[in-house]
Tab-separated table of C-alpha atoms and ligand atoms in Angstrom:
chain	number	residue	atom	x	y	z
A	1	UNK	CA	0.000	0.000	0.000
A	2	UNK	CA	1.111	3.575	-0.587
A	3	UNK	CA	0.194	6.339	1.801
A	4	UNK	CA	0.227	9.643	-0.040
A	5	UNK	CA	0.700	12.613	2.273
A	6	UNK	CA	-0.971	15.937	1.577
A	7	UNK	CA	1.269	18.571	-0.009
A	8	UNK	CA	2.823	20.548	2.828
A	9	UNK	CA	1.718	18.137	5.560
A	10	UNK	CA	3.850	18.897	8.639
A	11	UNK	CA	6.665	16.557	9.733
A	12	UNK	CA	4.800	15.475	12.925
A	13	UNK	CA	1.929	14.132	10.835
A	14	UNK	CA	4.362	12.224	8.661
A	15	UNK	CA	6.109	10.773	11.725
A	16	UNK	CA	2.752	9.718	13.124
A	17	UNK	CA	1.981	7.854	9.899
A	18	UNK	CA	5.382	6.111	9.985
A	19	UNK	CA	4.736	5.036	13.589
A	20	UNK	CA	1.258	3.724	12.796
A	21	UNK	CA	2.551	1.741	9.815
A	22	UNK	CA	5.104	0.057	12.091
A	23	UNK	CA	2.499	-0.579	14.803
A	24	UNK	CA	0.389	-2.398	12.216
A	25	UNK	CA	3.372	-4.692	11.535
A	26	UNK	CA	4.492	-3.163	8.240
A	27	UNK	CA	7.817	-1.787	7.166
A	28	UNK	CA	7.521	1.883	6.123
A	29	UNK	CA	9.585	3.116	3.146
A	30	UNK	CA	9.622	6.910	2.976
A	31	UNK	CA	10.156	8.684	-0.318
A	32	UNK	CA	10.506	12.427	0.136
A	33	UNK	CA	9.253	14.281	-2.922
A	34	UNK	CA	9.512	17.933	-3.869
A	35	UNK	CA	5.714	18.335	-3.739
A	36	UNK	CA	4.655	15.689	-1.255
A	37	UNK	CA	5.954	12.724	0.688
A	38	UNK	CA	4.901	9.159	0.034
A	39	UNK	CA	5.155	6.203	2.416
A	40	UNK	CA	5.255	2.659	1.075
A	41	UNK	CA	3.930	0.141	3.599
A	42	UNK	CA	5.318	-3.247	2.732
A	43	UNK	CA	4.371	-6.498	4.390
A	44	UNK	CA	1.718	-9.156	4.516
A	45	UNK	CA	-1.088	-8.156	2.134
A	46	UNK	CA	-3.720	-9.595	4.469
A	47	UNK	CA	-3.615	-6.540	6.721
A	48	UNK	CA	-4.413	-4.080	3.966
A	49	UNK	CA	-7.867	-3.193	5.315
A	50	UNK	CA	-6.228	-1.915	8.506
A	51	UNK	CA	-3.758	0.145	6.487
A	52	UNK	CA	-6.644	1.663	4.568
A	53	UNK	CA	-7.854	3.153	7.861
A	54	UNK	CA	-4.760	5.386	7.934
A	55	UNK	CA	-6.690	7.589	5.528
A	56	UNK	CA	-8.360	8.993	8.650
A	57	UNK	CA	-5.043	10.313	10.034
A	58	UNK	CA	-4.291	14.035	9.737
A	59	UNK	CA	-2.077	14.929	6.775
A	60	UNK	CA	-2.928	11.803	4.783
A	61	UNK	CA	-4.365	12.440	1.338
A	62	UNK	CA	-5.003	8.866	0.265
A	63	UNK	CA	-4.047	5.243	0.782
A	64	UNK	CA	-3.661	3.381	-2.480
A	65	UNK	CA	-3.097	-0.293	-3.131
A	66	UNK	CA	-0.168	-1.262	-5.365
A	67	UNK	CA	-1.557	-3.886	-7.709
A	68	UNK	CA	1.746	-5.377	-8.908
A	69	UNK	CA	3.461	-8.092	-6.842
A	70	UNK	CA	6.621	-5.961	-6.856
A	71	UNK	CA	5.753	-2.988	-4.658
A	72	UNK	CA	8.778	-0.748	-4.132
A	73	UNK	CA	9.995	-1.433	-7.689
A	74	UNK	CA	6.606	-0.487	-9.082
A	75	UNK	CA	6.039	2.661	-11.054
A	76	UNK	CA	2.955	3.221	-8.912
A	77	UNK	CA	5.274	3.805	-5.944
A	78	UNK	CA	7.574	6.335	-7.543
A	79	UNK	CA	7.681	7.986	-10.968
A	80	UNK	CA	11.430	7.817	-11.675
A	81	UNK	CA	14.712	6.914	-10.034
A	82	UNK	CA	17.953	8.563	-11.045
A	83	UNK	CA	20.961	6.790	-9.536
A	84	UNK	CA	23.720	9.268	-8.716
A	85	UNK	CA	27.364	8.351	-8.301
A	86	UNK	CA	29.184	11.635	-7.853
A	87	UNK	CA	28.613	13.571	-11.069
A	88	UNK	CA	27.520	10.454	-12.994
A	89	UNK	CA	23.764	9.950	-13.228
A	90	UNK	CA	22.000	6.814	-14.416
A	91	UNK	CA	18.413	7.277	-15.528
A	92	UNK	CA	18.644	10.934	-16.513
A	93	UNK	CA	18.583	12.428	-20.026
A	94	UNK	CA	22.286	11.788	-20.292
A	95	UNK	CA	22.957	8.203	-21.392
A	96	UNK	CA	25.488	6.245	-19.400
A	97	UNK	CA	27.983	3.885	-21.001
A	98	UNK	CA	29.814	1.297	-18.900
A	99	UNK	CA	32.643	-0.281	-20.839
A	100	UNK	CA	35.697	-2.424	-20.260
A	101	UNK	CA	36.925	-5.967	-20.402
A	102	UNK	CA	34.960	-9.007	-19.323
A	103	UNK	CA	37.704	-9.816	-16.790
A	104	UNK	CA	40.430	-7.785	-15.164
A	105	UNK	CA	43.546	-9.618	-16.352
A	106	UNK	CA	46.504	-7.406	-15.420
A	107	UNK	CA	47.293	-3.853	-14.357
A	108	UNK	CA	48.471	-2.998	-17.868
A	109	UNK	CA	45.345	-4.415	-19.509
A	110	UNK	CA	42.843	-2.627	-17.252
A	111	UNK	CA	44.694	0.706	-17.386
A	112	UNK	CA	44.964	0.587	-21.186
A	113	UNK	CA	41.301	-0.281	-21.417
A	114	UNK	CA	40.280	2.417	-18.944
A	115	UNK	CA	42.110	5.148	-20.865
A	116	UNK	CA	40.636	3.933	-24.176
A	117	UNK	CA	37.001	3.792	-23.033
A	118	UNK	CA	37.307	7.126	-21.260
A	119	UNK	CA	38.697	8.761	-24.404
A	120	UNK	CA	35.702	7.391	-26.336
A	121	UNK	CA	33.209	8.868	-23.844
A	122	UNK	CA	32.416	6.098	-21.342
A	123	UNK	CA	31.967	7.268	-17.741
A	124	UNK	CA	32.008	3.899	-15.969
A	125	UNK	CA	34.651	1.186	-16.242
A	126	UNK	CA	33.512	-2.432	-16.077
A	127	UNK	CA	35.730	-5.425	-15.349
A	128	UNK	CA	35.180	-8.670	-13.470
A	129	UNK	CA	37.509	-9.590	-10.616
A	130	UNK	CA	35.276	-12.471	-9.507
A	131	UNK	CA	34.023	-14.354	-12.568
A	132	UNK	CA	31.033	-16.713	-12.787
A	133	UNK	CA	32.307	-19.302	-15.271
A	134	UNK	CA	30.373	-22.224	-16.693
A	135	UNK	CA	33.486	-24.402	-16.368
A	136	UNK	CA	35.455	-24.709	-13.120
A	137	UNK	CA	38.610	-24.975	-15.279
A	138	UNK	CA	38.104	-21.544	-16.911
A	139	UNK	CA	39.803	-18.382	-15.574
A	140	UNK	CA	37.993	-17.459	-12.360
A	141	UNK	CA	39.257	-13.878	-12.022
A	142	UNK	CA	42.005	-12.205	-9.977
A	143	UNK	CA	39.875	-11.609	-6.869
A	144	UNK	CA	40.964	-8.786	-4.548
A	145	UNK	CA	44.084	-8.199	-6.643
A	146	UNK	CA	41.742	-7.417	-9.557
A	147	UNK	CA	39.712	-5.052	-7.365
A	148	UNK	CA	42.910	-3.159	-6.518
A	149	UNK	CA	43.699	-2.807	-10.220
A	150	UNK	CA	40.208	-1.408	-10.817
A	151	UNK	CA	40.714	1.077	-7.980
A	152	UNK	CA	44.003	2.170	-9.552
A	153	UNK	CA	42.253	2.628	-12.913
A	154	UNK	CA	39.638	4.807	-11.173
A	155	UNK	CA	42.366	6.882	-9.552
A	156	UNK	CA	44.187	7.480	-12.815
A	157	UNK	CA	41.161	8.129	-15.058
A	158	UNK	CA	38.344	9.324	-12.775
A	159	UNK	CA	36.043	6.655	-14.202
A	160	UNK	CA	33.576	5.001	-11.812
A	161	UNK	CA	33.885	1.245	-11.328
A	162	UNK	CA	31.294	-1.521	-11.758
A	163	UNK	CA	32.305	-5.073	-10.888
A	164	UNK	CA	30.545	-8.311	-10.092
A	165	UNK	CA	30.074	-9.827	-6.650
A	166	UNK	CA	29.406	-13.555	-6.657
A	167	UNK	CA	28.436	-14.382	-3.108
A	168	UNK	CA	27.210	-12.754	0.121
A	169	UNK	CA	30.553	-13.263	1.937
A	170	UNK	CA	32.353	-11.057	-0.605
A	171	UNK	CA	29.856	-8.158	-0.624
A	172	UNK	CA	31.717	-6.112	1.971
A	173	UNK	CA	35.068	-6.624	0.218
A	174	UNK	CA	33.757	-5.745	-3.258
A	175	UNK	CA	31.831	-2.749	-1.886
A	176	UNK	CA	35.098	-1.353	-0.483
A	177	UNK	CA	36.417	-0.961	-4.043
A	178	UNK	CA	33.407	-0.719	-6.369
A	179	UNK	CA	31.107	2.217	-7.103
A	180	UNK	CA	28.436	-0.179	-8.406
A	181	UNK	CA	27.989	-3.810	-7.374
A	182	UNK	CA	27.052	-6.075	-10.267
A	183	UNK	CA	24.801	-9.065	-9.649
A	184	UNK	CA	25.178	-11.316	-12.668
A	185	UNK	CA	22.596	-13.197	-14.685
A	186	UNK	CA	23.441	-16.496	-12.999
A	187	UNK	CA	22.859	-14.958	-9.577
A	188	UNK	CA	19.683	-13.008	-10.306
A	189	UNK	CA	17.725	-15.294	-7.993
A	190	UNK	CA	20.455	-15.837	-5.412
A	191	UNK	CA	18.258	-14.422	-2.680
A	192	UNK	CA	20.988	-14.475	-0.025
A	193	UNK	CA	23.127	-12.325	-2.327
A	194	UNK	CA	20.211	-9.975	-3.092
A	195	UNK	CA	19.601	-9.527	0.641
A	196	UNK	CA	23.306	-8.866	1.216
A	197	UNK	CA	23.639	-6.205	-1.501
A	198	UNK	CA	20.424	-4.652	-0.185
A	199	UNK	CA	22.188	-3.968	3.117
A	200	UNK	CA	25.028	-2.048	1.449
A	201	UNK	CA	24.694	1.633	0.584
A	202	UNK	CA	26.129	1.235	-2.920
A	203	UNK	CA	24.170	1.102	-6.196
A	204	UNK	CA	23.487	-2.369	-7.587
A	205	UNK	CA	23.448	-3.351	-11.257
A	206	UNK	CA	21.056	-6.292	-11.463
A	207	UNK	CA	21.344	-8.340	-14.651
A	208	UNK	CA	18.382	-10.299	-15.907
A	209	UNK	CA	18.738	-14.060	-15.573
A	210	UNK	CA	18.916	-15.849	-18.897
A	211	UNK	CA	15.716	-17.768	-18.111
A	212	UNK	CA	14.028	-15.103	-16.032
A	213	UNK	CA	10.840	-13.297	-16.957
A	214	UNK	CA	10.569	-9.538	-16.633
A	215	UNK	CA	8.455	-10.071	-13.524
A	216	UNK	CA	11.121	-12.363	-12.021
A	217	UNK	CA	13.677	-9.594	-12.591
A	218	UNK	CA	11.481	-7.043	-10.840
A	219	UNK	CA	10.816	-9.394	-7.919
A	220	UNK	CA	14.604	-9.765	-7.524
A	221	UNK	CA	14.979	-5.976	-7.582
A	222	UNK	CA	12.281	-5.875	-4.891
A	223	UNK	CA	14.515	-7.943	-2.574
A	224	UNK	CA	17.213	-5.263	-2.785
A	225	UNK	CA	14.782	-2.344	-2.418
A	226	UNK	CA	13.112	-3.984	0.575
A	227	UNK	CA	16.396	-3.433	2.476
A	228	UNK	CA	16.133	0.296	1.705
A	229	UNK	CA	18.819	0.217	-0.960
A	230	UNK	CA	16.830	2.078	-3.614
A	231	UNK	CA	19.709	2.515	-6.080
A	232	UNK	CA	19.093	-0.427	-8.374
A	233	UNK	CA	19.860	-0.399	-12.107
A	234	UNK	CA	18.325	-3.142	-14.252
A	235	UNK	CA	20.191	-4.685	-17.164
A	236	UNK	CA	18.737	-6.628	-20.083
A	237	UNK	CA	21.563	-8.939	-21.205
A	238	UNK	CA	19.840	-11.525	-23.387
A	239	UNK	CA	17.727	-14.579	-22.679
A	240	UNK	CA	17.876	-18.190	-23.825
A	241	UNK	CA	15.661	-18.954	-26.795
A	242	UNK	CA	15.709	-21.668	-29.485
A	243	UNK	CA	17.998	-19.456	-31.586
A	244	UNK	CA	21.582	-20.703	-31.907
A	245	UNK	CA	23.048	-18.121	-34.315
A	246	UNK	CA	23.751	-15.825	-31.371
A	247	UNK	CA	24.847	-16.614	-27.796
A	248	UNK	CA	21.595	-15.226	-26.320
A	249	UNK	CA	18.628	-13.276	-27.683
A	250	UNK	CA	18.778	-9.652	-26.551
A	251	UNK	CA	15.183	-9.035	-25.498
A	252	UNK	CA	14.766	-5.363	-26.325
A	253	UNK	CA	11.036	-5.681	-25.662
A	254	UNK	CA	12.092	-5.656	-22.033
A	255	UNK	CA	13.242	-2.029	-22.277
A	256	UNK	CA	9.842	-0.364	-22.894
A	257	UNK	CA	8.043	-2.989	-20.802
A	258	UNK	CA	10.303	-2.302	-17.813
A	259	UNK	CA	9.956	1.426	-18.310
A	260	UNK	CA	6.214	1.048	-18.070
A	261	UNK	CA	6.353	-1.168	-14.979
A	262	UNK	CA	9.167	0.347	-12.934
A	263	UNK	CA	10.833	3.630	-12.008
A	264	UNK	CA	14.282	2.010	-11.981
A	265	UNK	CA	16.799	2.850	-14.733
A	266	UNK	CA	17.226	0.214	-17.446
A	267	UNK	CA	20.374	-0.437	-19.450
A	268	UNK	CA	21.213	-3.086	-22.067
A	269	UNK	CA	24.246	-5.311	-22.594
A	270	UNK	CA	24.594	-6.103	-26.302
A	271	UNK	CA	27.914	-7.929	-25.725
A	272	UNK	CA	26.465	-10.863	-23.766
A	273	UNK	CA	23.147	-10.367	-25.595
A	274	UNK	CA	24.671	-11.317	-28.945
A	275	UNK	CA	27.924	-13.065	-28.025
A	276	UNK	CA	29.744	-11.757	-31.086
A	277	UNK	CA	31.485	-8.403	-31.590
A	278	UNK	CA	30.111	-8.063	-35.132
A	279	UNK	CA	26.544	-7.691	-33.817
A	280	UNK	CA	27.299	-5.539	-30.788
A	281	UNK	CA	27.198	-2.119	-32.462
A	282	UNK	CA	23.866	-2.729	-34.236
A	283	UNK	CA	22.207	-3.941	-31.047
A	284	UNK	CA	23.712	-1.115	-29.004
A	285	UNK	CA	22.125	1.347	-31.427
A	286	UNK	CA	18.836	-0.552	-31.207
A	287	UNK	CA	18.881	-0.562	-27.390
A	288	UNK	CA	19.333	3.204	-27.230
A	289	UNK	CA	16.638	3.671	-29.876
A	290	UNK	CA	14.330	1.483	-27.742
A	291	UNK	CA	14.787	3.918	-24.848
A	292	UNK	CA	17.471	2.301	-22.696
A	293	UNK	CA	19.160	4.624	-20.195
A	294	UNK	CA	22.563	3.302	-21.153
A	295	UNK	CA	24.742	0.379	-22.138
A	296	UNK	CA	27.229	-2.077	-20.784
A	297	UNK	CA	29.768	-3.022	-23.470
A	298	UNK	CA	32.782	-5.336	-23.342
A	299	UNK	CA	35.958	-3.754	-24.716
A	300	UNK	CA	39.414	-5.363	-24.775
A	301	UNK	CA	42.677	-3.960	-26.161
A	302	UNK	CA	43.444	-7.387	-27.681
A	303	UNK	CA	40.228	-9.421	-27.911
A	304	UNK	CA	42.082	-12.377	-29.433
A	305	UNK	CA	44.125	-12.685	-26.229
A	306	UNK	CA	41.259	-12.135	-23.751
A	307	UNK	CA	40.927	-14.645	-20.903
A	308	UNK	CA	37.126	-14.480	-21.184
A	309	UNK	CA	34.542	-13.328	-23.732
A	310	UNK	CA	37.083	-12.204	-26.357
A	311	UNK	CA	34.750	-13.061	-29.241
A	312	UNK	CA	32.156	-10.546	-28.091
A	313	UNK	CA	34.632	-7.824	-27.110
A	314	UNK	CA	35.091	-4.685	-29.182
A	315	UNK	CA	38.548	-3.264	-29.791
A	316	UNK	CA	38.996	0.316	-28.537
A	317	UNK	CA	38.735	1.566	-32.137
A	318	UNK	CA	35.438	-0.259	-32.715
A	319	UNK	CA	34.140	1.033	-29.399
A	320	UNK	CA	35.007	4.579	-30.379
A	321	UNK	CA	33.084	4.098	-33.623
A	322	UNK	CA	30.108	2.710	-31.686
A	323	UNK	CA	30.048	5.826	-29.493
A	324	UNK	CA	30.172	8.017	-32.586
A	325	UNK	CA	27.187	6.189	-34.080
A	326	UNK	CA	25.151	6.505	-30.881
A	327	UNK	CA	25.384	10.261	-30.801
A	328	UNK	CA	22.727	11.113	-33.456
A	329	UNK	CA	20.384	8.437	-32.066
A	330	UNK	CA	20.669	9.915	-28.583
A	331	UNK	CA	20.000	13.409	-29.935
A	332	UNK	CA	16.966	12.239	-31.925
A	333	UNK	CA	15.516	11.040	-28.614
A	334	UNK	CA	16.282	14.291	-26.818
A	335	UNK	CA	19.140	12.709	-24.861
A	336	UNK	CA	22.868	13.279	-24.693
A	337	UNK	CA	25.826	10.943	-24.466
B	1	PEP	C1	29.667	-10.176	-17.329
B	1	PEP	O1	29.163	-9.041	-17.264
B	1	PEP	O2	30.853	-10.391	-17.675
B	1	PEP	C2	28.788	-11.343	-17.083
B	1	PEP	C3	29.263	-12.490	-16.605
B	1	PEP	O3	27.516	-11.085	-17.427
B	1	PEP	P1	26.182	-11.975	-17.247
B	1	PEP	O4	26.007	-12.159	-15.785
B	1	PEP	O5	25.129	-11.151	-17.908
B	1	PEP	O6	26.434	-13.285	-17.986
B	2	MN	MN1	31.638	-11.279	-19.990
């Protein structure tokens, strides 16, 4: 349920509402707006009749039921979320591009990559230090050493850092280095991990599971939001279909559907979505045209030598060309790069 306060309702009336919500056994989530404040009351739906009675409290304009099963992620709860990391905004008119290698491989590799993607216009550097690999014999990432290399790349370039966290025990460690915690497709329904990243005050990039519906993705986002970490960015990265010509099928339908259902920013990952560098630029253009708030793109200085996902990685020169091609599309949509 959402309790909408009257415009200009005094703070005491708001505090009274928050107290009553708690007394009724619900968890209040307060969103302070410029016009009016809104309180989300989340908990067992069976008590909703009692919540409805809060309409009688002073300062309350209305009590409205959220129809979707995801409550805090629902567009009914909040019109729009813009995630802010210093001067970088995700979900505003300015598109955000996160780029870098699949894995952090060495100091030289990540620094070279960081300088290249920055020069092309990216504002966030990606790179996995903990890698979820299908085979236990594949490169598993450099761990904390990799995180330190990412931190060095941030220091030298000013780029923000997004990197994946694989399990709840590592959340604190990864959060010490990262600006954004990535939860990968294979972990989208790792509820212990979702609860753990919800407890951290760092933005979370939640990638859609390869067999997850849009509703599943939003229910996973709800786990994070329910811990009062409201800075969640959703990422469409391709789903499994019967098609074998590409690694996954980038479901760009998800972009406008998510934008209708949720206030959270939505980005797309055409690298994993296609699995081949030759298709990445076309699908990146398509994702921005579909209304995505940004992209995550794999870039490697020498894709043929990459320890993971080389086939889908762009060279710095191809990435620069991709950024150039995005510019008129962004402008046609009233957005900037
Ligand atoms: C990645 O970003 O390198 C990655 C492993 O992505 P996903 O979880 O989407 O497969
Ligand atoms: Mn990858």
